[in-house]
Amino acid sequence: MIADRQRSRANLEAFFGELDTMSQEDRIPAMARWVEDLVKEQGLDFLAVMAASVPGLIDPEQEALALEMRYGERVDAALAKRGAVSDSASRPALLREFRRAELSGAAALRRMLDGDFSDEEKPKFFPAFEPVSQPPAAHAAGASQEVLSARRVYDLWAGKRLGKLADDTLRRYKPTLYSLSAFSKDRDVRQMTDVDIHAWAKHRVAAEGVTARTVNRNDLVAVNSVFNYMTSLNGDRLLQHNPAEGVKLDEDVRQESRENHFRQHEIKAILTASNRVRIGGKFPRAAASRRWAPWIAAYSGARIQEIVGLRRNEVRVEGNIWIFDFKRTKTYVPRRVPIHEHLLELGLLDYVQSVTEGPLFFDGADPEALDKPDGEHDYAKKKPEEMRASELATWVRHVAKLDKDVDPNHFWRHTFKTIAQSRRVRMEERWRDALTGHSVKSVGRKYEHPDIGDLAEAMALYPRYEL
Protein backbone atom coordinates (compact mmCIF):
# COMPACT_ATOMS: atom_id res chain seq x y z
CA MET A 1 0.00 0.00 0.00
CA ILE A 2 2.82 2.43 0.93
CA ALA A 3 4.73 1.50 -2.23
CA ASP A 4 1.63 2.18 -4.34
CA ARG A 5 1.24 5.62 -2.81
CA GLN A 6 4.91 6.45 -3.35
CA ARG A 7 4.68 5.34 -6.98
CA SER A 8 1.52 7.41 -7.56
CA ARG A 9 3.16 10.46 -5.98
CA ALA A 10 6.27 10.04 -8.15
CA ASN A 11 4.13 9.73 -11.31
CA LEU A 12 2.17 12.84 -10.34
CA GLU A 13 5.35 14.89 -9.76
CA ALA A 14 6.78 13.69 -13.08
CA PHE A 15 3.58 14.63 -14.93
CA PHE A 16 3.47 18.14 -13.52
CA GLY A 17 7.18 18.54 -14.32
CA GLU A 18 6.43 17.73 -17.98
CA LEU A 19 3.32 19.95 -17.94
CA ASP A 20 5.44 23.04 -17.22
CA THR A 21 7.38 22.50 -20.46
CA MET A 22 4.27 22.16 -22.68
CA SER A 23 2.46 24.78 -24.69
CA GLN A 24 -1.12 25.73 -23.78
CA GLU A 25 -2.45 23.71 -26.75
CA ASP A 26 -0.59 20.55 -25.67
CA ARG A 27 -1.62 20.82 -22.03
CA ILE A 28 -5.35 20.08 -22.60
CA PRO A 29 -4.94 16.67 -24.35
CA ALA A 30 -2.15 15.82 -21.91
CA MET A 31 -4.47 16.54 -18.98
CA ALA A 32 -7.18 14.38 -20.60
CA ARG A 33 -4.75 11.47 -21.04
CA TRP A 34 -3.55 11.89 -17.45
CA VAL A 35 -7.09 11.79 -16.09
CA GLU A 36 -7.87 8.71 -18.20
CA ASP A 37 -4.78 6.90 -16.87
CA LEU A 38 -5.61 8.00 -13.32
CA VAL A 39 -9.15 6.67 -13.60
CA LYS A 40 -7.82 3.32 -14.80
CA GLU A 41 -5.54 3.24 -11.78
CA GLN A 42 -7.90 4.63 -9.12
CA GLY A 43 -11.28 3.44 -10.43
CA LEU A 44 -14.67 5.04 -10.92
CA ASP A 45 -14.84 6.24 -7.31
CA PHE A 46 -12.08 8.70 -8.05
CA LEU A 47 -13.80 9.79 -11.25
CA ALA A 48 -17.02 10.58 -9.38
CA VAL A 49 -15.18 12.90 -6.99
CA MET A 50 -12.98 14.45 -9.69
CA ALA A 51 -16.06 15.34 -11.74
CA ALA A 52 -17.30 17.49 -8.88
CA SER A 53 -13.90 19.04 -8.17
CA VAL A 54 -13.15 20.05 -11.77
CA PRO A 55 -16.45 20.82 -13.59
CA GLY A 56 -16.40 19.97 -17.30
CA LEU A 57 -13.30 17.80 -17.03
CA ILE A 58 -15.16 14.47 -17.23
CA ASP A 59 -17.45 13.28 -20.02
CA PRO A 60 -21.11 13.44 -18.76
CA GLU A 61 -21.76 9.81 -19.66
CA GLN A 62 -18.69 8.68 -17.78
CA GLU A 63 -19.66 10.86 -14.84
CA ALA A 64 -23.16 9.33 -14.67
CA LEU A 65 -21.68 5.83 -14.64
CA ALA A 66 -19.17 6.78 -11.97
CA LEU A 67 -21.86 8.33 -9.76
CA GLU A 68 -24.03 5.23 -10.01
CA MET A 69 -21.13 2.94 -9.15
CA ARG A 70 -20.04 5.03 -6.17
CA TYR A 71 -23.36 6.10 -4.66
CA GLY A 72 -26.09 3.90 -6.16
CA GLU A 73 -26.37 1.30 -3.39
CA ARG A 74 -26.19 3.90 -0.62
CA VAL A 75 -28.86 6.01 -2.28
CA ASP A 76 -31.17 3.01 -2.59
CA ALA A 77 -30.60 2.05 1.04
CA ALA A 78 -31.35 5.59 2.24
CA LEU A 79 -34.54 5.73 0.16
CA ALA A 80 -35.67 2.31 1.39
CA LYS A 81 -35.62 3.52 4.98
CA ARG A 82 -38.13 6.17 3.95
CA GLY A 83 -40.24 3.82 1.87
CA ALA A 84 -39.33 5.51 -1.42
CA VAL A 85 -37.66 4.71 -4.74
CA SER A 86 -36.15 6.92 -7.43
CA ASP A 87 -37.25 7.04 -11.05
CA SER A 88 -35.11 7.49 -14.17
CA ALA A 89 -35.88 11.21 -14.34
CA SER A 90 -34.83 12.06 -10.80
CA ARG A 91 -31.95 9.57 -10.47
CA PRO A 92 -29.09 11.69 -11.94
CA ALA A 93 -29.95 14.74 -9.83
CA LEU A 94 -30.31 12.57 -6.73
CA LEU A 95 -26.87 11.04 -7.23
CA ARG A 96 -25.28 14.47 -7.71
CA GLU A 97 -26.93 15.75 -4.51
CA PHE A 98 -25.66 12.71 -2.66
CA ARG A 99 -22.15 13.49 -3.89
CA ARG A 100 -22.53 17.14 -2.86
CA ALA A 101 -23.53 16.05 0.64
CA GLU A 102 -20.53 13.72 0.87
CA LEU A 103 -18.07 16.41 -0.22
CA SER A 104 -19.66 18.85 2.21
CA GLY A 105 -19.20 16.31 4.99
CA ALA A 106 -15.56 15.83 4.03
CA ALA A 107 -15.01 19.59 4.17
CA ALA A 108 -16.59 19.69 7.62
CA LEU A 109 -14.24 16.94 8.81
CA ARG A 110 -11.25 18.92 7.53
CA ARG A 111 -12.41 21.96 9.49
CA MET A 112 -12.78 19.85 12.61
CA LEU A 113 -9.25 18.49 12.19
CA ASP A 114 -8.08 22.11 12.10
CA GLY A 115 -9.96 22.80 15.33
CA ASP A 116 -12.96 24.55 13.78
CA PHE A 117 -16.14 22.98 15.21
CA SER A 118 -18.53 25.73 14.14
CA ASP A 119 -21.58 24.83 12.11
CA GLU A 120 -21.70 28.04 10.09
CA GLU A 121 -21.07 26.14 6.87
CA LYS A 122 -23.42 23.29 7.68
CA PRO A 123 -25.35 22.51 4.47
CA LYS A 124 -28.71 24.25 4.25
CA PHE A 125 -29.76 22.49 1.09
CA PHE A 126 -31.52 19.48 2.64
CA PRO A 127 -35.31 19.84 2.26
CA ALA A 128 -37.75 18.24 4.70
CA PHE A 129 -38.73 14.70 3.76
CA GLU A 130 -42.27 14.23 2.47
CA PRO A 131 -43.54 10.60 2.33
CA VAL A 132 -44.61 9.28 -1.03
CA SER A 133 -48.34 8.98 -1.55
CA GLN A 134 -48.21 5.69 -3.46
CA PRO A 135 -46.62 2.38 -2.46
CA PRO A 136 -43.03 2.56 -3.76
CA ALA A 137 -43.21 -0.96 -5.14
CA ALA A 138 -46.10 0.07 -7.38
CA HIS A 139 -43.71 2.19 -9.45
CA ALA A 140 -41.41 -0.71 -10.15
CA ALA A 141 -41.83 -2.66 -13.33
CA GLY A 142 -43.99 -5.71 -12.81
CA ALA A 143 -44.76 -4.86 -9.18
CA SER A 144 -47.90 -6.34 -7.68
CA GLN A 145 -50.89 -4.01 -7.56
CA GLU A 146 -52.45 -6.12 -4.79
CA VAL A 147 -52.79 -4.44 -1.40
CA LEU A 148 -50.09 -6.06 0.72
CA SER A 149 -51.35 -5.67 4.26
CA ALA A 150 -49.28 -7.18 7.05
CA ARG A 151 -51.87 -9.95 7.20
CA ARG A 152 -51.46 -10.69 3.49
CA VAL A 153 -47.67 -10.54 3.67
CA TYR A 154 -47.73 -13.05 6.52
CA ASP A 155 -49.97 -15.43 4.57
CA LEU A 156 -47.65 -15.29 1.55
CA TRP A 157 -44.58 -15.71 3.76
CA ALA A 158 -46.09 -18.69 5.60
CA GLY A 159 -46.85 -20.38 2.30
CA LYS A 160 -43.20 -20.06 1.28
CA ARG A 161 -41.78 -21.11 4.65
CA LEU A 162 -44.05 -24.10 5.22
CA GLY A 163 -41.89 -27.16 5.76
CA LYS A 164 -38.77 -25.02 6.18
CA LEU A 165 -39.59 -23.57 9.61
CA ALA A 166 -41.09 -25.24 12.66
CA ASP A 167 -44.88 -25.18 12.76
CA ASP A 168 -44.82 -23.45 16.13
CA THR A 169 -42.78 -20.59 14.62
CA LEU A 170 -45.35 -20.14 11.86
CA ARG A 171 -48.11 -20.23 14.44
CA ARG A 172 -46.44 -17.79 16.88
CA TYR A 173 -45.77 -15.20 14.18
CA LYS A 174 -49.34 -15.17 12.87
CA PRO A 175 -51.12 -13.21 15.66
CA THR A 176 -48.28 -10.67 15.68
CA LEU A 177 -48.57 -9.85 11.97
CA TYR A 178 -52.35 -9.91 12.18
CA SER A 179 -52.19 -7.48 15.11
CA LEU A 180 -50.08 -5.08 13.03
CA SER A 181 -52.54 -5.40 10.16
CA ALA A 182 -55.50 -4.62 12.41
CA PHE A 183 -53.75 -1.64 14.00
CA SER A 184 -52.83 -0.19 10.59
CA LYS A 185 -56.33 -0.90 9.20
CA ASP A 186 -54.85 -3.28 6.60
CA ARG A 187 -52.63 -0.56 5.18
CA ASP A 188 -50.18 -1.63 2.49
CA VAL A 189 -46.83 -2.52 4.09
CA ARG A 190 -45.05 -0.81 1.19
CA GLN A 191 -46.48 2.50 2.40
CA MET A 192 -45.35 1.98 5.99
CA THR A 193 -42.31 3.54 7.61
CA ASP A 194 -40.52 2.89 10.88
CA VAL A 195 -42.79 5.51 12.44
CA ASP A 196 -45.82 3.30 11.76
CA ILE A 197 -44.17 0.20 13.19
CA HIS A 198 -43.03 2.11 16.27
CA ALA A 199 -46.56 3.42 16.84
CA TRP A 200 -47.93 -0.12 16.70
CA ALA A 201 -45.25 -1.37 19.10
CA LYS A 202 -46.11 1.38 21.59
CA HIS A 203 -49.80 0.52 21.21
CA ARG A 204 -49.03 -3.08 22.15
CA VAL A 205 -47.62 -1.83 25.44
CA ALA A 206 -50.07 0.96 26.23
CA ALA A 207 -53.36 -0.60 25.11
CA GLU A 208 -52.73 -4.34 25.21
CA GLY A 209 -50.58 -4.61 28.33
CA VAL A 210 -47.62 -6.33 26.66
CA THR A 211 -44.24 -5.46 28.15
CA ALA A 212 -41.68 -3.57 26.07
CA ARG A 213 -39.29 -6.49 26.55
CA THR A 214 -41.82 -8.91 25.06
CA VAL A 215 -42.56 -6.58 22.14
CA ASN A 216 -38.85 -6.27 21.37
CA ARG A 217 -38.01 -9.95 21.74
CA ASN A 218 -41.14 -11.47 20.23
CA ASP A 219 -43.29 -9.08 18.19
CA LEU A 220 -40.57 -7.05 16.49
CA VAL A 221 -38.46 -10.15 15.90
CA ALA A 222 -41.42 -11.76 14.13
CA VAL A 223 -42.20 -8.70 12.00
CA ASN A 224 -38.55 -8.20 11.04
CA SER A 225 -38.14 -11.86 10.18
CA VAL A 226 -41.17 -11.88 7.88
CA PHE A 227 -40.48 -8.53 6.20
CA ASN A 228 -36.75 -9.21 5.72
CA TYR A 229 -37.52 -12.52 4.03
CA MET A 230 -40.02 -10.88 1.70
CA THR A 231 -37.37 -8.35 0.60
CA SER A 232 -35.07 -11.20 -0.46
CA LEU A 233 -34.90 -13.15 -3.69
CA ASN A 234 -36.39 -16.15 -1.90
CA GLY A 235 -39.35 -13.95 -1.03
CA ASP A 236 -39.59 -12.79 -4.66
CA ARG A 237 -38.67 -9.29 -3.42
CA LEU A 238 -42.32 -8.66 -2.79
CA LEU A 239 -41.22 -5.80 -0.53
CA GLN A 240 -38.50 -3.33 -1.43
CA HIS A 241 -37.76 -2.37 2.14
CA ASN A 242 -38.40 -3.50 5.70
CA PRO A 243 -40.16 -0.69 7.61
CA ALA A 244 -39.51 -2.46 10.93
CA GLU A 245 -35.74 -2.32 10.56
CA GLY A 246 -34.12 -0.65 13.57
CA VAL A 247 -37.37 -0.25 15.53
CA LYS A 248 -36.99 -1.00 19.23
CA LEU A 249 -38.79 0.15 22.35
CA ASP A 250 -36.99 1.41 25.43
CA GLU A 251 -37.13 -1.19 28.19
CA ASP A 252 -37.23 -0.63 31.91
CA VAL A 253 -34.35 -2.11 33.85
CA ARG A 254 -35.40 -5.66 34.57
CA GLN A 255 -35.00 -6.78 38.15
CA GLU A 256 -34.90 -10.55 38.42
CA SER A 257 -37.11 -11.63 41.30
CA ARG A 258 -35.31 -14.94 41.85
CA GLU A 259 -33.02 -17.58 40.36
CA ASN A 260 -34.29 -19.65 37.42
CA HIS A 261 -34.22 -23.07 39.07
CA PHE A 262 -36.45 -24.85 41.55
CA ARG A 263 -35.78 -24.62 45.27
CA GLN A 264 -35.76 -27.74 47.41
CA HIS A 265 -39.30 -27.30 48.75
CA GLU A 266 -40.60 -26.78 45.19
CA ILE A 267 -38.86 -29.93 43.94
CA LYS A 268 -40.36 -31.90 46.80
CA ALA A 269 -43.86 -30.50 46.19
CA ILE A 270 -43.83 -31.30 42.45
CA LEU A 271 -42.37 -34.80 42.68
CA THR A 272 -44.57 -35.72 45.64
CA ALA A 273 -47.65 -34.65 43.67
CA SER A 274 -46.47 -36.75 40.72
CA ASN A 275 -46.04 -39.80 42.96
CA ARG A 276 -49.67 -39.52 44.03
CA VAL A 277 -51.05 -39.71 40.49
CA ARG A 278 -52.77 -42.96 39.58
CA ILE A 279 -52.75 -43.91 35.92
CA GLY A 280 -56.18 -44.80 34.63
CA GLY A 281 -59.57 -43.23 34.08
CA LYS A 282 -60.80 -41.73 30.85
CA PHE A 283 -57.43 -40.28 29.83
CA PRO A 284 -54.73 -42.65 31.10
CA ARG A 285 -51.91 -41.17 29.04
CA ALA A 286 -52.66 -37.67 30.30
CA ALA A 287 -52.45 -39.07 33.82
CA ALA A 288 -49.20 -40.80 32.88
CA SER A 289 -47.69 -37.47 31.82
CA ARG A 290 -48.40 -36.08 35.29
CA ARG A 291 -46.96 -39.19 36.90
CA TRP A 292 -43.75 -39.44 34.88
CA ALA A 293 -42.89 -36.26 32.93
CA PRO A 294 -41.74 -34.22 35.99
CA TRP A 295 -39.57 -37.12 37.17
CA ILE A 296 -38.02 -37.60 33.74
CA ALA A 297 -37.32 -33.86 33.52
CA ALA A 298 -35.78 -33.90 36.99
CA TYR A 299 -33.37 -36.68 36.00
CA SER A 300 -32.52 -35.54 32.45
CA GLY A 301 -32.93 -31.77 32.10
CA ALA A 302 -34.90 -32.46 28.91
CA ARG A 303 -37.57 -30.04 27.78
CA ILE A 304 -41.05 -31.07 28.85
CA GLN A 305 -42.28 -31.01 25.25
CA GLU A 306 -39.47 -33.38 24.27
CA ILE A 307 -40.50 -35.71 27.09
CA VAL A 308 -44.24 -35.79 26.44
CA GLY A 309 -43.49 -36.32 22.75
CA LEU A 310 -41.73 -39.64 23.41
CA ARG A 311 -43.04 -42.71 21.56
CA ARG A 312 -43.08 -46.26 22.87
CA ASN A 313 -40.11 -47.32 20.71
CA GLU A 314 -38.03 -44.32 21.84
CA VAL A 315 -37.52 -45.73 25.33
CA ARG A 316 -35.21 -48.61 24.57
CA VAL A 317 -32.11 -50.50 25.60
CA GLU A 318 -28.77 -49.93 23.86
CA GLY A 319 -26.20 -52.53 24.82
CA ASN A 320 -27.10 -52.91 28.46
CA ILE A 321 -28.11 -49.27 28.98
CA TRP A 322 -31.70 -48.05 28.96
CA ILE A 323 -32.02 -44.74 27.15
CA PHE A 324 -34.45 -42.03 26.09
CA ASP A 325 -34.05 -41.51 22.34
CA PHE A 326 -35.25 -37.92 21.92
CA LYS A 327 -35.97 -37.37 18.23
CA ARG A 328 -38.18 -34.26 18.27
CA THR A 329 -36.04 -31.57 19.86
CA LYS A 330 -36.13 -27.80 19.77
CA THR A 331 -32.83 -27.66 17.90
CA TYR A 332 -33.79 -30.47 15.47
CA VAL A 333 -30.76 -32.43 16.69
CA PRO A 334 -31.73 -35.83 18.15
CA ARG A 335 -29.95 -37.03 21.28
CA ARG A 336 -29.82 -40.14 23.43
CA VAL A 337 -29.92 -39.79 27.20
CA PRO A 338 -29.28 -42.67 29.64
CA ILE A 339 -32.15 -43.30 32.04
CA HIS A 340 -31.25 -42.62 35.67
CA GLU A 341 -31.33 -45.77 37.82
CA HIS A 342 -33.83 -44.20 40.21
CA LEU A 343 -36.39 -43.89 37.39
CA LEU A 344 -35.97 -47.59 36.69
CA GLU A 345 -36.51 -48.40 40.36
CA LEU A 346 -39.63 -46.23 40.45
CA GLY A 347 -41.19 -48.41 37.75
CA LEU A 348 -41.00 -46.25 34.63
CA LEU A 349 -40.34 -49.26 32.39
CA ASP A 350 -43.46 -50.99 33.67
CA TYR A 351 -45.54 -48.13 32.34
CA VAL A 352 -43.61 -47.94 29.05
CA GLN A 353 -44.11 -51.64 28.41
CA SER A 354 -47.83 -51.32 29.12
CA VAL A 355 -48.14 -49.10 26.04
CA THR A 356 -48.24 -51.16 22.88
CA GLU A 357 -47.18 -48.45 20.43
CA GLY A 358 -47.31 -44.75 19.63
CA PRO A 359 -47.10 -41.78 22.00
CA LEU A 360 -46.54 -42.48 25.69
CA PHE A 361 -48.15 -39.35 27.06
CA PHE A 362 -51.06 -38.32 24.85
CA ASP A 363 -53.99 -40.20 23.43
CA GLY A 364 -54.99 -40.83 19.85
CA ALA A 365 -53.16 -41.90 16.75
CA ASP A 366 -49.58 -40.78 16.27
CA PRO A 367 -49.97 -37.50 14.31
CA GLU A 368 -46.79 -38.25 12.37
CA ALA A 369 -48.40 -41.40 10.99
CA LEU A 370 -51.53 -39.69 9.70
CA ASP A 371 -51.83 -39.34 5.93
CA LYS A 372 -52.89 -35.86 4.83
CA PRO A 373 -54.07 -34.72 1.41
CA ASP A 374 -51.40 -33.12 -0.76
CA GLY A 375 -50.83 -29.50 0.20
CA GLU A 376 -52.89 -29.71 3.37
CA HIS A 377 -51.02 -28.70 6.49
CA ASP A 378 -52.68 -27.12 9.49
CA TYR A 379 -49.69 -25.36 11.03
CA ALA A 380 -52.06 -23.12 12.99
CA LYS A 381 -53.10 -26.09 15.12
CA LYS A 382 -50.97 -26.98 18.12
CA LYS A 383 -49.30 -30.36 18.16
CA PRO A 384 -50.53 -32.81 20.83
CA GLU A 385 -47.21 -32.65 22.68
CA GLU A 386 -47.43 -28.87 22.82
CA MET A 387 -50.91 -29.02 24.29
CA ARG A 388 -49.88 -31.71 26.76
CA ALA A 389 -46.86 -29.65 27.88
CA SER A 390 -49.08 -26.61 28.41
CA GLU A 391 -51.65 -28.61 30.38
CA LEU A 392 -48.91 -30.15 32.48
CA ALA A 393 -47.52 -26.72 33.36
CA THR A 394 -50.95 -25.61 34.57
CA TRP A 395 -51.33 -28.73 36.69
CA VAL A 396 -47.85 -28.45 38.23
CA ARG A 397 -48.33 -24.79 39.09
CA HIS A 398 -51.60 -25.63 40.83
CA VAL A 399 -50.59 -28.71 42.83
CA ALA A 400 -47.20 -27.30 43.88
CA LYS A 401 -48.56 -23.79 44.54
CA LEU A 402 -45.74 -22.17 42.57
CA ASP A 403 -45.16 -18.42 42.44
CA LYS A 404 -45.99 -16.58 39.22
CA ASP A 405 -42.27 -16.06 38.54
CA VAL A 406 -41.62 -19.81 38.47
CA ASP A 407 -41.76 -21.63 35.12
CA PRO A 408 -43.28 -25.04 35.94
CA ASN A 409 -41.65 -26.72 32.95
CA HIS A 410 -38.46 -24.94 31.95
CA PHE A 411 -37.03 -24.60 35.46
CA TRP A 412 -36.20 -28.33 35.36
CA ARG A 413 -33.46 -27.67 32.77
CA HIS A 414 -31.87 -25.06 35.03
CA THR A 415 -32.31 -27.30 38.07
CA PHE A 416 -30.68 -30.32 36.44
CA LYS A 417 -27.63 -28.37 35.26
CA THR A 418 -27.33 -26.46 38.54
CA ILE A 419 -27.18 -29.68 40.55
CA ALA A 420 -24.92 -31.39 37.98
CA GLN A 421 -22.28 -28.65 38.18
CA SER A 422 -22.41 -28.34 41.98
CA ARG A 423 -19.39 -29.20 44.11
CA ARG A 424 -21.00 -32.36 45.44
CA VAL A 425 -21.56 -33.73 41.90
CA ARG A 426 -18.91 -32.04 39.72
CA MET A 427 -20.15 -33.41 36.40
CA GLU A 428 -17.96 -32.11 33.56
CA GLU A 429 -19.44 -29.38 31.39
CA ARG A 430 -19.13 -31.47 28.22
CA TRP A 431 -21.34 -34.19 29.76
CA ARG A 432 -23.86 -31.67 31.07
CA ASP A 433 -24.17 -30.13 27.62
CA ALA A 434 -24.44 -33.49 25.87
CA LEU A 435 -27.18 -34.73 28.21
CA THR A 436 -29.29 -31.58 27.86
CA GLY A 437 -28.59 -30.85 24.20
CA HIS A 438 -26.96 -27.49 24.75
CA SER A 439 -24.61 -26.19 22.06
CA VAL A 440 -20.90 -26.23 22.82
CA LYS A 441 -18.74 -23.12 23.01
CA SER A 442 -15.67 -24.06 20.99
CA VAL A 443 -15.19 -25.35 17.46
CA GLY A 444 -13.06 -28.19 18.79
CA ARG A 445 -15.84 -29.39 21.09
CA LYS A 446 -18.16 -29.74 18.09
CA TYR A 447 -15.99 -32.63 16.89
CA GLU A 448 -16.44 -34.51 20.17
CA HIS A 449 -19.33 -36.97 20.33
CA PRO A 450 -19.50 -38.81 23.67
CA ASP A 451 -20.73 -42.38 23.42
CA ILE A 452 -23.64 -43.68 25.45
CA GLY A 453 -21.28 -45.40 27.90
CA ASP A 454 -19.61 -42.10 28.79
CA LEU A 455 -23.01 -40.47 29.26
CA ALA A 456 -24.19 -43.35 31.46
CA GLU A 457 -21.17 -42.87 33.72
CA ALA A 458 -21.92 -39.15 33.89
CA MET A 459 -25.59 -39.80 34.70
CA ALA A 460 -24.51 -42.14 37.52
CA LEU A 461 -22.93 -39.12 39.23
CA TYR A 462 -26.30 -37.38 39.48
CA PRO A 463 -27.74 -37.71 43.02
CA ARG A 464 -31.17 -39.08 43.84
CA TYR A 465 -34.01 -36.80 44.86
CA GLU A 466 -34.93 -37.59 48.44
CA LEU A 467 -38.51 -36.71 49.33
mmCIF file with all atom_site columns, C-alpha atoms in Angstrom, residues 32 113 197 203 248 334 347 362 443:
data_model
loop_
_atom_site.group_PDB
_atom_site.id
_atom_site.type_symbol
_atom_site.label_atom_id
_atom_site.label_alt_id
_atom_site.label_comp_id
_atom_site.label_asym_id
_atom_site.label_entity_id
_atom_site.label_seq_id
_atom_site.pdbx_PDB_ins_code
_atom_site.Cartn_x
_atom_site.Cartn_y
_atom_site.Cartn_z
_atom_site.occupancy
_atom_site.B_iso_or_equiv
_atom_site.pdbx_formal_charge
_atom_site.auth_seq_id
_atom_site.auth_comp_id
_atom_site.auth_asym_id
_atom_site.auth_atom_id
_atom_site.pdbx_PDB_model_num
ATOM 1 C CA . ALA A 1 32  ? -7.178  14.382  -20.597 1.00 0.00 ? 32  ALA A CA 1
ATOM 2 C CA . LEU A 1 113 ? -9.250  18.494  12.187  1.00 0.00 ? 113 LEU A CA 1
ATOM 3 C CA . ILE A 1 197 ? -44.169 0.201   13.188  1.00 0.00 ? 197 ILE A CA 1
ATOM 4 C CA . HIS A 1 203 ? -49.801 0.519   21.205  1.00 0.00 ? 203 HIS A CA 1
ATOM 5 C CA . LYS A 1 248 ? -36.989 -1.005  19.228  1.00 0.00 ? 248 LYS A CA 1
ATOM 6 C CA . PRO A 1 334 ? -31.728 -35.825 18.154  1.00 0.00 ? 334 PRO A CA 1
ATOM 7 C CA . GLY A 1 347 ? -41.186 -48.409 37.746  1.00 0.00 ? 347 GLY A CA 1
ATOM 8 C CA . PHE A 1 362 ? -51.057 -38.318 24.852  1.00 0.00 ? 362 PHE A CA 1
ATOM 9 C CA . VAL A 1 443 ? -15.194 -25.353 17.456  1.00 0.00 ? 443 VAL A CA 1
#
